[in-house]
Amino acid sequence: MNRRAPAPLPDAARRVLRGDRQALARLISQVENRDRSVLPAVRALYARSGHATVVGLTGPLGVGKSSILNLLLGHLRALRKRVGIVAVDPSSPFSGGSILGDRIRLERPAGDDGVFIRSMAARGHAGGVALATRETVRLLDAFGMEVILVETVGSGQSDVEIHEVASTSVVVVVPHLGDDVQSMKAGLFEIADVFCVNKADLPGADSAAKYLTEMTQLGVAKGRWRPQVIQTSTTPPRGISELWEAIAAHEAYLDSSGSRRGQDRQRLTGEILGLVRERVDASLAAALERDPDLQAVLDRVVARKIDPHTAADRLLAAVRRPK
Amino acid sequence: MNRRAPAPLPDAARRVLRGDRQALARLISQVENRDRSVLPAVRALYARSGHATVVGLTGPLGVGKSSILNLLLGHLRALRKRVGIVAVDPSSPFSGGSILGDRIRLERPAGDDGVFIRSMAARGHAGGVALATRETVRLLDAFGMEVILVETVGSGQSDVEIHEVASTSVVVVVPHLGDDVQSMKAGLFEIADVFCVNKADLPGADSAAKYLTEMTQLGVAKGRWRPQVIQTSTTPPRGISELWEAIAAHEAYLDSSGSRRGQDRQRLTGEILGLVRERVDASLAAALERDPDLQAVLDRVVARKIDPHTAADRLLAAVRRPK
């Protein structure tokens, strides 16, 4: 229990809660830049988050993730759900970039206040994008978005691991997996709560779906979630409502099985450790800048008077001293 | 100056300095496992390192890095240089793995004590392989290897960034760069001290070399190193002695220009920061394990009683308390 009286709500937070889209956009930009001046607002809005369904879409390049995302957005709007989209995938037309130069940039329908689309720049130091993505999802959540769709590239070594952000991870594949079978083994297979076999009009879709269904039956204990395999196509649209039902079924499972809380805890622990590392890195940089003794320590390592481990111990001691 | 009397040399370190290959292999395995019990030996051997020329070979898959490495090894042995090889590339036949199942595993010539080959498993937590690779290079250096060749995959997002380990970075490419031009722009181009255009017997080799030479002339200030572009082929071998001469020329430039010390300092600083992060991560894991209060903090974040930033501050305070 927190015994302190709640601090007054910072202005930026109040605006976001009032539905001010510009205030939200500005706050997200500051979070993306890891601007610590907005920490009070970010902290205050945390208590107002935790209501949205956060769905991750990942998969190799070229499988049609963005088209699926676009159709899913339409489906959810038809269901009157308020939807946030966070595109971390640099090839996504939602993020403005596109591998194919002639693809149009996808934007929210004009005047539709029930949609907020945001792209994250996949730059900055390792871990920074992941932290910014999590906080952005939470800001959209506090803003009142009921479903938040997060799109990333499923490279297996992405900066943003989708299952660390989303409560339901959808892995999009196409009938002919080819080389991607390897990367599936390496990581995507384990994180999928729902498989989306897109381009289901292509030959081989049924056997791909059958293969995935068989794979998902291996090693799943009784009573545990068994990943659903949904076939979709985008021209013409097919399977989108089934895809949403599979996502909703997984969300219902998280509640009925009691596993949601444990997963939340695991995700939040990872995020908190990321925040600690971010602070340590900042402390280190600041200590190195202001403390000539530490610079001398580095010089002595270069001169091989002391070794890197000894230097690391001294730097750690400097970080341990509170400023 | 270090005023403390030098500690007695640990047994493992003494054996390595005596030329005991098994002791070296064991020590490297322990370093790879981040086994802190060998820290005294690793620390002691640091003072005996710093003599070897450390050359990195990187480049996209399929350009023939391993063949170049093998020929370079032969060339250096003909020059009577003692050579260490560290293969971090999982597709390398030196590391035992191979994309092509039918390729043979490369091993040191039987009975040749002037060669030591070691592969690093690209596993474990982020940053761990990079730290283990640096320490392995240093152990080979202390062991008396005069040239250490480090092979990695040039993915642009590799765990082991070659220029953080090697004083000379060789980027291997093939005449038709194709999609790799993008990744070149993204990172490989900036780190190359020497370009090796392999498969120079293929059409387009001359124009690729010309293109690279023109690119390397852009933006290089007078008196600064301009990356050399060497054409090689492996069947039959061609250009290998030129490649070694280009590497040696860059090493000579590092000394004559006085830039070696600054680069060493930058690399060691990066390594030391990596070691600090490793210690912080270990302290965090230990603190979370032994301190029920910290577990309670996590529970309160899950319950949205406190926010992740507040929790991060508490964890950081726990890490700052020395054990």
XYZ file of C-alpha atoms in Angstrom:
646
model
C 0.000 0.000 0.000
C 1.244 3.456 -0.804
C 0.895 5.577 2.314
C 1.909 8.863 0.747
C -0.797 11.288 -0.326
C -1.144 11.271 -4.115
C 0.761 14.104 -5.775
C -1.301 16.613 -7.747
C -1.783 15.474 -11.337
C 0.778 17.129 -13.654
C -0.724 19.315 -16.345
C 0.344 17.062 -19.248
C -1.292 14.071 -17.545
C -4.505 15.979 -16.930
C -4.690 16.963 -20.599
C -4.164 13.384 -21.763
C -6.953 12.198 -19.476
C -9.212 14.927 -20.894
C -8.671 13.473 -24.381
C -6.235 16.077 -25.703
C -4.594 14.351 -28.691
C -1.861 16.946 -29.073
C -0.848 16.645 -25.432
C -0.704 12.864 -25.918
C 1.425 13.184 -29.064
C 3.803 15.569 -27.313
C 4.121 13.333 -24.260
C 4.882 10.314 -26.454
C 7.605 12.256 -28.276
C 9.190 13.169 -24.963
C 8.988 9.568 -23.776
C 10.605 8.500 -27.043
C 13.439 10.976 -26.438
C 13.764 9.599 -22.881
C 13.153 13.118 -21.596
C 13.086 12.819 -17.816
C 11.166 16.077 -17.379
C 7.931 14.231 -18.225
C 8.488 11.526 -15.630
C 5.904 12.992 -13.223
C 3.212 12.805 -15.923
C 4.276 9.314 -17.006
C 4.265 8.145 -13.389
C 0.876 9.672 -12.670
C -0.720 8.101 -15.745
C 0.517 4.631 -14.829
C -2.258 4.261 -12.255
C -4.814 5.062 -14.981
C -3.506 2.347 -17.299
C -3.976 -1.405 -17.286
C -7.384 -1.542 -18.947
C -6.465 -1.977 -22.610
C -6.008 -5.231 -24.480
C -2.486 -5.083 -25.890
C -2.025 -7.187 -29.026
C 1.338 -7.671 -30.723
C 1.670 -8.429 -34.427
C 5.007 -9.753 -35.547
C 6.408 -11.852 -38.358
C 8.983 -11.742 -41.147
C 9.063 -8.957 -43.717
C 6.645 -9.290 -46.599
C 3.973 -11.448 -44.976
C 1.404 -8.649 -45.005
C 1.418 -7.606 -41.360
C 0.433 -4.046 -42.174
C -2.532 -5.131 -44.306
C -3.728 -7.408 -41.505
C -3.293 -4.565 -39.041
C -5.289 -2.231 -41.271
C -8.152 -4.730 -41.644
C -8.103 -5.490 -37.929
C -8.360 -1.768 -37.255
C -11.448 -1.568 -39.501
C -12.996 -4.589 -37.795
C -12.413 -3.159 -34.325
C -13.813 0.242 -35.312
C -16.924 -1.516 -36.636
C -17.177 -3.064 -33.137
C -16.888 0.502 -31.740
C -13.577 -0.234 -30.012
C -11.202 2.656 -29.526
C -7.874 1.574 -31.044
C -4.266 2.654 -30.599
C -1.590 1.522 -33.033
C 2.129 1.556 -32.281
C 4.320 0.693 -35.270
C 7.903 -0.194 -34.355
C 8.443 -1.916 -37.693
C 10.503 0.404 -39.906
C 9.031 -1.239 -43.019
C 5.477 -0.527 -41.897
C 3.427 2.008 -43.834
C 2.010 2.989 -40.419
C 5.453 4.127 -39.382
C 5.873 6.182 -42.540
C 8.715 4.102 -43.838
C 8.142 1.391 -46.362
C 10.337 -1.148 -48.065
C 8.263 -0.618 -51.199
C 8.464 3.040 -52.066
C 5.134 3.036 -53.848
C 3.069 1.882 -50.907
C 0.941 4.589 -49.406
C 1.363 5.694 -45.864
C -1.508 4.494 -43.725
C -3.199 7.070 -41.564
C -6.177 7.188 -39.305
C -9.498 7.830 -40.987
C -10.057 11.611 -41.075
C -11.799 12.887 -37.997
C -11.952 9.488 -36.305
C -11.116 10.246 -32.683
C -11.349 6.561 -31.839
C -7.983 5.876 -33.486
C -4.487 7.020 -32.526
C -1.528 5.880 -34.648
C 2.044 6.291 -33.537
C 5.330 5.087 -34.942
C 8.445 4.586 -32.877
C 11.828 5.332 -34.386
C 13.998 2.234 -33.985
C 17.054 4.246 -33.032
C 18.934 5.249 -29.905
C 20.728 2.938 -27.520
C 19.781 -0.696 -27.081
C 16.803 -1.075 -24.825
C 15.706 2.551 -25.244
C 13.138 1.780 -27.938
C 11.750 -1.110 -25.918
C 11.254 1.131 -22.874
C 9.733 3.924 -24.964
C 7.382 1.447 -26.665
C 6.107 0.094 -23.357
C 5.497 3.561 -21.987
C 3.778 4.661 -25.196
C 1.428 1.677 -25.024
C 0.624 2.662 -21.454
C -0.042 6.287 -22.396
C -2.476 5.148 -25.112
C -4.071 2.899 -22.511
C -4.480 5.792 -20.049
C -5.811 7.915 -22.941
C -8.681 5.452 -23.159
C -7.765 3.229 -26.078
C -9.388 -0.158 -25.525
C -7.266 -2.183 -27.911
C -3.636 -1.351 -28.652
C -2.015 -3.034 -31.626
C 1.783 -3.104 -31.668
C 3.540 -4.009 -34.909
C 7.206 -5.081 -34.943
C 9.540 -6.941 -37.273
C 9.975 -10.517 -36.159
C 13.685 -10.753 -36.620
C 14.288 -12.854 -33.547
C 16.799 -10.294 -32.392
C 14.580 -7.261 -32.497
C 15.073 -4.519 -29.984
C 11.399 -4.775 -29.154
C 10.431 -8.304 -28.263
C 6.698 -8.308 -28.793
C 5.823 -10.773 -26.042
C 7.416 -8.418 -23.532
C 4.880 -5.754 -24.480
C 1.701 -7.551 -25.559
C -0.594 -9.846 -23.620
C -1.497 -11.626 -26.874
C 1.168 -12.135 -29.536
C 0.055 -12.808 -33.097
C 2.715 -14.232 -35.410
C 1.916 -13.649 -39.083
C 3.336 -16.088 -41.625
C 2.678 -17.028 -45.250
C 2.118 -20.512 -46.717
C 5.656 -21.024 -47.952
C 7.778 -20.471 -44.887
C 11.055 -21.376 -46.564
C 14.025 -19.979 -44.699
C 11.760 -18.523 -42.070
C 11.262 -21.985 -40.643
C 14.669 -21.546 -39.049
C 13.788 -18.251 -37.431
C 10.449 -19.729 -36.366
C 12.336 -22.398 -34.512
C 14.624 -19.780 -33.092
C 11.990 -17.708 -31.439
C 8.746 -16.785 -33.132
C 7.229 -20.190 -32.583
C 7.519 -20.030 -28.808
C 5.937 -16.616 -28.449
C 2.865 -17.107 -30.670
C -0.488 -17.151 -28.917
C -2.194 -16.985 -32.299
C -0.773 -17.869 -35.704
C -2.098 -15.952 -38.661
C -1.436 -17.762 -41.958
C -1.898 -14.864 -44.332
C -2.245 -15.037 -48.119
C -4.440 -18.073 -47.526
C -5.452 -17.934 -51.189
C -1.957 -19.096 -52.147
C -1.387 -22.815 -52.721
C -0.026 -24.554 -49.652
C -2.021 -22.485 -47.155
C -3.967 -25.486 -45.871
C -0.874 -27.611 -45.381
C 0.950 -24.722 -43.690
C -1.985 -24.282 -41.307
C -2.071 -28.038 -40.705
C 1.671 -28.104 -40.026
C 1.420 -25.239 -37.554
C -1.605 -26.800 -35.858
C 0.320 -30.049 -35.401
C 3.330 -28.172 -34.073
C 1.204 -26.276 -31.570
C -0.160 -29.546 -30.220
C 3.296 -30.719 -29.254
C 4.273 -30.174 -25.693
C 1.211 -28.240 -24.593
C 0.080 -29.440 -21.176
C -3.600 -30.152 -20.575
C -5.492 -27.024 -19.622
C -2.797 -24.741 -21.029
C -3.369 -22.437 -23.980
C -2.842 -24.065 -27.330
C -2.014 -21.452 -30.000
C -4.831 -21.075 -32.508
C -4.042 -21.072 -36.215
C -6.161 -18.704 -38.321
C -6.074 -18.422 -42.095
C -6.487 -14.928 -43.488
C -6.261 -13.113 -46.769
C -6.436 -9.430 -47.425
C -7.668 -9.171 -51.049
C -10.502 -9.867 -50.615
C -10.479 -9.711 -46.803
C -11.065 -13.063 -45.172
C -10.589 -14.427 -41.662
C -10.243 -11.081 -39.896
C -13.180 -11.555 -37.524
C -11.905 -15.091 -36.798
C -8.491 -13.590 -36.035
C -10.029 -11.156 -33.564
C -12.049 -13.955 -31.976
C -8.880 -15.996 -31.490
C -7.198 -12.999 -29.851
C -10.234 -12.472 -27.621
C -10.238 -16.174 -26.745
C -6.622 -15.948 -25.628
C -7.390 -12.865 -23.549
C -10.296 -14.730 -21.920
C -7.963 -17.659 -21.219
C -5.485 -15.340 -19.482
C -8.246 -14.324 -17.078
C -9.907 -17.710 -16.585
C -6.598 -19.518 -16.041
C -5.317 -16.878 -13.646
C -2.130 -16.552 -15.676
C -2.577 -12.880 -16.549
C -1.227 -11.626 -13.260
C 1.916 -13.739 -13.432
C 2.610 -12.651 -16.994
C 2.027 -9.004 -16.106
C 4.468 -9.374 -13.242
C 7.100 -10.929 -15.491
C 6.716 -8.173 -18.102
C 6.812 -5.410 -15.523
C 9.884 -6.934 -13.896
C 11.652 -6.896 -17.248
C 10.623 -3.297 -17.795
C 11.761 -2.224 -14.326
C 15.148 -3.906 -14.834
C 15.395 -2.022 -18.138
C 14.670 1.237 -16.318
C 17.329 0.452 -13.714
C 19.873 -0.208 -16.482
C 18.915 3.058 -18.128
C 19.549 4.908 -14.856
C 22.862 3.123 -14.277
C 24.016 3.998 -17.789
C 23.097 7.639 -17.199
C 24.867 7.652 -13.811
C 27.959 6.120 -15.383
C 28.048 8.688 -18.163
C 27.595 11.513 -15.655
C 30.224 10.115 -13.265
C 32.750 9.736 -16.085
C 32.096 13.288 -17.181
C 32.455 14.990 -13.817
C 35.051 12.826 -12.089
C 38.642 13.242 -13.353
C 39.696 10.365 -11.085
C 37.609 7.983 -13.162
C 39.228 9.259 -16.340
C 42.589 8.550 -14.691
C 41.398 5.029 -13.933
C 40.709 4.521 -17.651
C 44.163 5.845 -18.508
C 45.737 3.355 -16.149
C 43.856 0.511 -17.816
C 45.151 1.663 -21.218
C 48.664 1.711 -19.732
C 47.979 -1.788 -18.343
C 48.709 -0.610 -14.766
C 45.313 -1.921 -13.687
C 42.958 -4.339 -15.409
C 39.421 -3.731 -16.756
C 37.756 -5.649 -13.919
C 39.447 -3.466 -11.303
C 38.320 -0.392 -13.253
C 34.773 -1.758 -13.455
C 34.750 -2.186 -9.668
C 35.812 1.448 -9.219
C 33.191 2.719 -11.640
C 30.567 0.622 -9.919
C 31.576 2.134 -6.580
C 31.152 5.595 -8.125
C 27.671 4.691 -9.380
C 26.743 3.285 -5.990
C 27.468 6.630 -4.350
C 24.193 8.519 -4.599
C 24.594 11.905 -6.275
C 50.970 3.916 -10.783
C 49.748 0.929 -8.830
C 51.343 1.093 -5.399
C 50.126 -2.295 -4.181
C 52.570 -5.173 -4.341
C 51.633 -7.479 -7.198
C 49.549 -10.453 -6.079
C 51.118 -13.875 -6.620
C 50.265 -15.209 -10.079
C 47.299 -17.620 -9.947
C 48.080 -21.143 -11.044
C 45.911 -21.002 -14.184
C 47.655 -17.811 -15.285
C 51.092 -19.318 -14.705
C 50.200 -22.335 -16.813
C 48.932 -20.174 -19.678
C 52.166 -18.174 -19.628
C 54.128 -21.452 -19.698
C 52.345 -22.365 -22.954
C 49.920 -24.915 -21.550
C 47.224 -25.203 -24.264
C 44.835 -27.164 -22.085
C 45.001 -24.584 -19.306
C 44.301 -21.899 -21.913
C 41.338 -23.816 -23.339
C 39.894 -24.342 -19.849
C 40.339 -20.705 -18.890
C 38.594 -19.573 -22.095
C 35.667 -21.894 -21.367
C 35.335 -20.424 -17.903
C 35.506 -16.889 -19.308
C 32.829 -17.850 -21.827
C 30.632 -19.107 -18.977
C 31.307 -15.819 -17.130
C 32.677 -17.874 -14.250
C 33.904 -15.352 -11.695
C 36.221 -17.860 -10.008
C 38.787 -17.306 -12.756
C 38.799 -13.535 -12.344
C 42.172 -13.530 -10.513
C 43.814 -15.334 -13.440
C 42.090 -13.113 -16.030
C 43.119 -10.005 -14.122
C 46.709 -11.147 -13.732
C 47.048 -11.976 -17.428
C 45.797 -8.552 -18.493
C 49.201 -7.004 -17.729
C 50.826 -9.599 -20.012
C 48.554 -8.719 -22.944
C 48.603 -5.811 -25.383
C 51.258 -7.130 -27.738
C 49.177 -8.898 -30.378
C 47.788 -7.426 -33.577
C 44.033 -7.993 -33.401
C 42.360 -8.194 -36.807
C 38.615 -8.459 -37.273
C 37.021 -10.073 -40.311
C 33.394 -9.342 -40.889
C 30.943 -9.234 -43.758
C 27.633 -10.701 -44.900
C 27.030 -14.442 -45.060
C 28.353 -16.210 -48.130
C 31.151 -13.852 -49.098
C 33.857 -16.367 -48.237
C 35.129 -14.957 -44.950
C 36.190 -18.366 -43.689
C 38.185 -19.159 -46.834
C 39.961 -15.812 -46.564
C 40.644 -16.502 -42.895
C 42.072 -19.915 -43.733
C 44.375 -18.513 -46.438
C 45.433 -15.650 -44.180
C 46.292 -18.203 -41.502
C 48.504 -20.079 -43.989
C 50.173 -16.844 -45.072
C 50.890 -15.789 -41.493
C 52.256 -19.215 -40.582
C 54.587 -19.001 -43.599
C 55.761 -15.697 -42.069
C 56.318 -17.623 -38.790
C 53.687 -15.596 -36.953
C 51.910 -17.297 -34.062
C 48.183 -16.991 -34.783
C 45.044 -17.146 -32.652
C 41.607 -17.428 -34.269
C 38.358 -16.561 -32.524
C 35.246 -17.435 -34.540
C 32.066 -15.781 -33.268
C 30.297 -16.366 -36.581
C 27.898 -19.315 -36.121
C 28.117 -20.079 -39.855
C 31.890 -20.372 -39.737
C 33.490 -23.782 -40.251
C 36.015 -22.646 -37.618
C 33.247 -22.490 -35.089
C 32.050 -25.959 -36.004
C 28.727 -24.745 -37.279
C 28.103 -24.274 -40.946
C 25.214 -23.029 -43.025
C 26.173 -25.631 -45.607
C 26.085 -28.992 -43.914
C 28.627 -30.495 -46.284
C 31.412 -28.051 -45.535
C 34.228 -29.473 -43.515
C 35.115 -28.152 -40.132
C 38.387 -26.263 -40.220
C 40.945 -27.164 -37.619
C 44.483 -26.239 -36.850
C 47.171 -28.149 -38.733
C 48.077 -31.230 -36.672
C 50.857 -30.568 -34.228
C 51.177 -26.869 -35.085
C 51.641 -25.180 -31.722
C 51.733 -21.789 -33.412
C 47.958 -21.859 -33.972
C 45.094 -21.767 -31.476
C 41.508 -21.815 -32.783
C 38.547 -21.065 -30.579
C 34.872 -20.575 -31.302
C 32.553 -18.565 -29.106
C 28.971 -19.670 -28.696
C 26.737 -16.746 -29.622
C 24.388 -17.406 -26.719
C 23.751 -16.063 -23.272
C 22.554 -12.610 -22.351
C 23.175 -9.607 -24.545
C 26.660 -8.255 -24.086
C 27.945 -11.483 -22.531
C 29.429 -12.827 -25.764
C 31.066 -9.487 -26.499
C 32.748 -9.455 -23.082
C 33.819 -13.100 -23.375
C 35.216 -12.457 -26.862
C 37.327 -9.537 -25.683
C 38.712 -11.488 -22.757
C 39.426 -14.506 -24.963
C 41.377 -12.325 -27.407
C 43.380 -11.005 -24.465
C 44.095 -14.519 -23.154
C 45.389 -15.556 -26.590
C 47.502 -12.395 -26.581
C 48.974 -13.221 -23.154
C 49.521 -16.795 -24.375
C 51.892 -15.321 -26.941
C 49.852 -15.253 -30.134
C 51.185 -12.456 -32.303
C 48.199 -12.061 -34.603
C 44.638 -12.736 -33.484
C 41.977 -13.033 -36.159
C 38.382 -12.561 -35.020
C 35.598 -13.628 -37.380
C 32.019 -12.383 -36.903
C 28.883 -12.049 -38.985
C 28.450 -8.515 -40.232
C 24.778 -8.190 -39.508
C 24.970 -4.611 -38.370
C 23.232 -5.639 -35.187
C 25.622 -8.329 -34.088
C 26.270 -8.874 -30.433
C 29.960 -8.599 -31.172
C 30.773 -5.394 -32.998
C 34.119 -6.143 -34.558
C 35.557 -2.652 -34.345
C 35.124 -2.785 -30.572
C 37.496 -5.762 -30.443
C 39.945 -5.377 -33.329
C 42.470 -2.644 -34.042
C 42.075 -3.344 -37.777
C 38.664 -4.244 -39.191
C 38.496 -6.014 -42.537
C 35.103 -5.994 -44.243
C 34.727 -8.769 -46.812
C 32.309 -8.238 -49.677
C 31.685 -9.776 -53.110
C 31.368 -7.977 -56.462
C 27.582 -7.938 -56.549
C 26.643 -6.303 -53.317
C 22.917 -6.196 -54.050
C 20.869 -5.807 -50.892
C 24.000 -5.601 -48.807
C 24.551 -2.054 -50.028
C 21.892 -1.057 -47.536
C 23.589 -2.767 -44.625
C 26.914 -1.341 -45.808
C 25.441 2.102 -45.460
C 24.024 1.152 -42.116
C 27.283 0.253 -40.504
C 29.874 -1.893 -42.232
C 31.111 0.937 -44.383
C 32.072 3.131 -41.471
C 34.053 0.490 -39.614
C 36.161 -0.832 -42.509
C 39.885 -0.115 -42.318
C 40.415 -2.504 -45.213
C 37.885 -3.721 -47.775
C 38.405 -7.172 -49.180
C 36.522 -7.670 -52.466
C 36.512 -11.449 -52.561
C 35.611 -13.646 -55.535
C 37.530 -11.154 -57.645
C 37.319 -13.611 -60.554
C 33.588 -12.871 -60.852
C 32.467 -10.239 -63.347
C 31.992 -6.845 -61.762
C 34.892 -7.174 -59.318
C 36.817 -4.269 -60.819
C 33.823 -1.937 -60.779
C 32.957 -2.957 -57.204
C 36.536 -2.206 -56.124
C 36.408 1.104 -58.009
C 33.102 2.005 -56.368
C 34.453 1.219 -52.905
C 37.664 3.133 -53.580
C 35.654 6.193 -54.610
C 33.455 5.870 -51.549
C 36.462 5.631 -49.245
C 37.835 8.877 -50.685
C 34.753 10.782 -49.590
C 35.041 12.658 -46.367
C 38.488 11.452 -45.375
C 40.518 14.353 -43.995
C 44.094 14.838 -45.159
C 46.529 12.720 -43.197
C 43.790 10.382 -41.950
C 43.602 6.702 -42.850
C 41.849 5.999 -46.121
C 40.515 2.430 -46.201
C 42.385 0.273 -48.684
C 40.464 -1.888 -51.125
C 42.042 -5.258 -51.896
C 40.771 -7.776 -54.441
C 41.110 -11.420 -53.455
C 40.040 -14.811 -54.655
C 40.390 -18.131 -52.953
C 40.423 -20.667 -55.823
C 43.160 -20.190 -56.812
C 44.373 -18.007 -53.929
C 45.083 -14.458 -54.972
C 45.599 -11.180 -53.130
C 46.211 -12.692 -49.680
C 49.683 -11.212 -49.170
C 48.315 -7.843 -50.394
C 45.516 -8.170 -47.842
C 48.021 -8.770 -45.056
C 50.135 -5.829 -46.242
C 47.070 -3.562 -46.132
C 46.351 -4.730 -42.573
C 49.978 -4.143 -41.577
C 49.868 -0.690 -43.216
C 46.837 0.237 -41.123
C 48.560 -1.020 -37.970
C 51.614 1.088 -38.842
C 49.328 4.088 -39.394
C 47.810 3.616 -35.926
C 51.284 3.957 -34.429
C 52.640 6.723 -36.662
C 49.514 8.862 -36.322
C 49.352 8.399 -32.577
C 45.733 7.271 -32.830
C 46.272 3.812 -31.383
C 46.198 4.987 -27.797
C 42.937 6.900 -28.231
C 41.276 3.945 -29.928
C 42.513 1.569 -27.235
C 41.091 3.877 -24.617
C 37.718 4.024 -26.355
C 37.540 0.237 -26.714
C 38.583 -0.349 -23.117
C 36.043 2.197 -21.887
C 33.307 0.325 -23.756
C 34.498 -2.940 -22.282
C 34.646 -1.561 -18.752
C 31.115 -0.159 -19.073
C 30.042 -3.615 -20.242
C 31.655 -5.158 -17.167
C 29.884 -2.641 -14.913
C 26.540 -3.526 -16.527
C 27.291 -7.201 -16.038
C 27.932 -6.571 -12.337
C 24.796 -4.458 -11.953
C 22.699 -7.163 -13.616
C 24.179 -9.761 -11.265
C 23.571 -7.523 -8.231
C 19.993 -6.940 -9.329
C 19.318 -10.630 -9.769
C 20.850 -11.367 -6.356
C 18.972 -8.532 -4.645
C 15.660 -9.675 -6.133
C 16.340 -13.191 -4.969
C 17.259 -12.459 -1.368
C 15.124 -9.421 -0.604
C 11.406 -10.107 -0.113
C 10.804 -6.361 0.112
C 11.847 -5.986 -3.516
C 9.458 -8.745 -4.518
C 6.740 -6.821 -2.693
C 7.699 -3.738 -4.670
C 7.093 -5.681 -7.892
C 3.721 -6.866 -6.606
C 2.707 -3.299 -5.918
C 3.619 -2.304 -9.457
C 1.446 -5.120 -10.808
C -1.393 -3.880 -8.565
C -0.708 -0.349 -9.915
C -0.121 0.984 -6.381
C 3.271 2.308 -7.467
C 4.669 2.883 -10.950
C 7.638 1.194 -12.673
C 9.888 4.257 -12.317
C 9.385 4.312 -8.548
C 10.169 0.604 -8.453
C 13.296 1.175 -10.558
C 14.474 3.803 -8.079
C 14.024 1.342 -5.190
C 15.884 -1.417 -7.016
C 18.662 0.983 -7.871
C 18.944 1.944 -4.212
C 19.229 -1.769 -3.347
C 22.014 -2.211 -5.909
C 23.817 0.839 -4.606
C 24.016 -0.699 -1.148
C 27.235 -2.700 -1.245
C 26.732 -6.309 -0.235
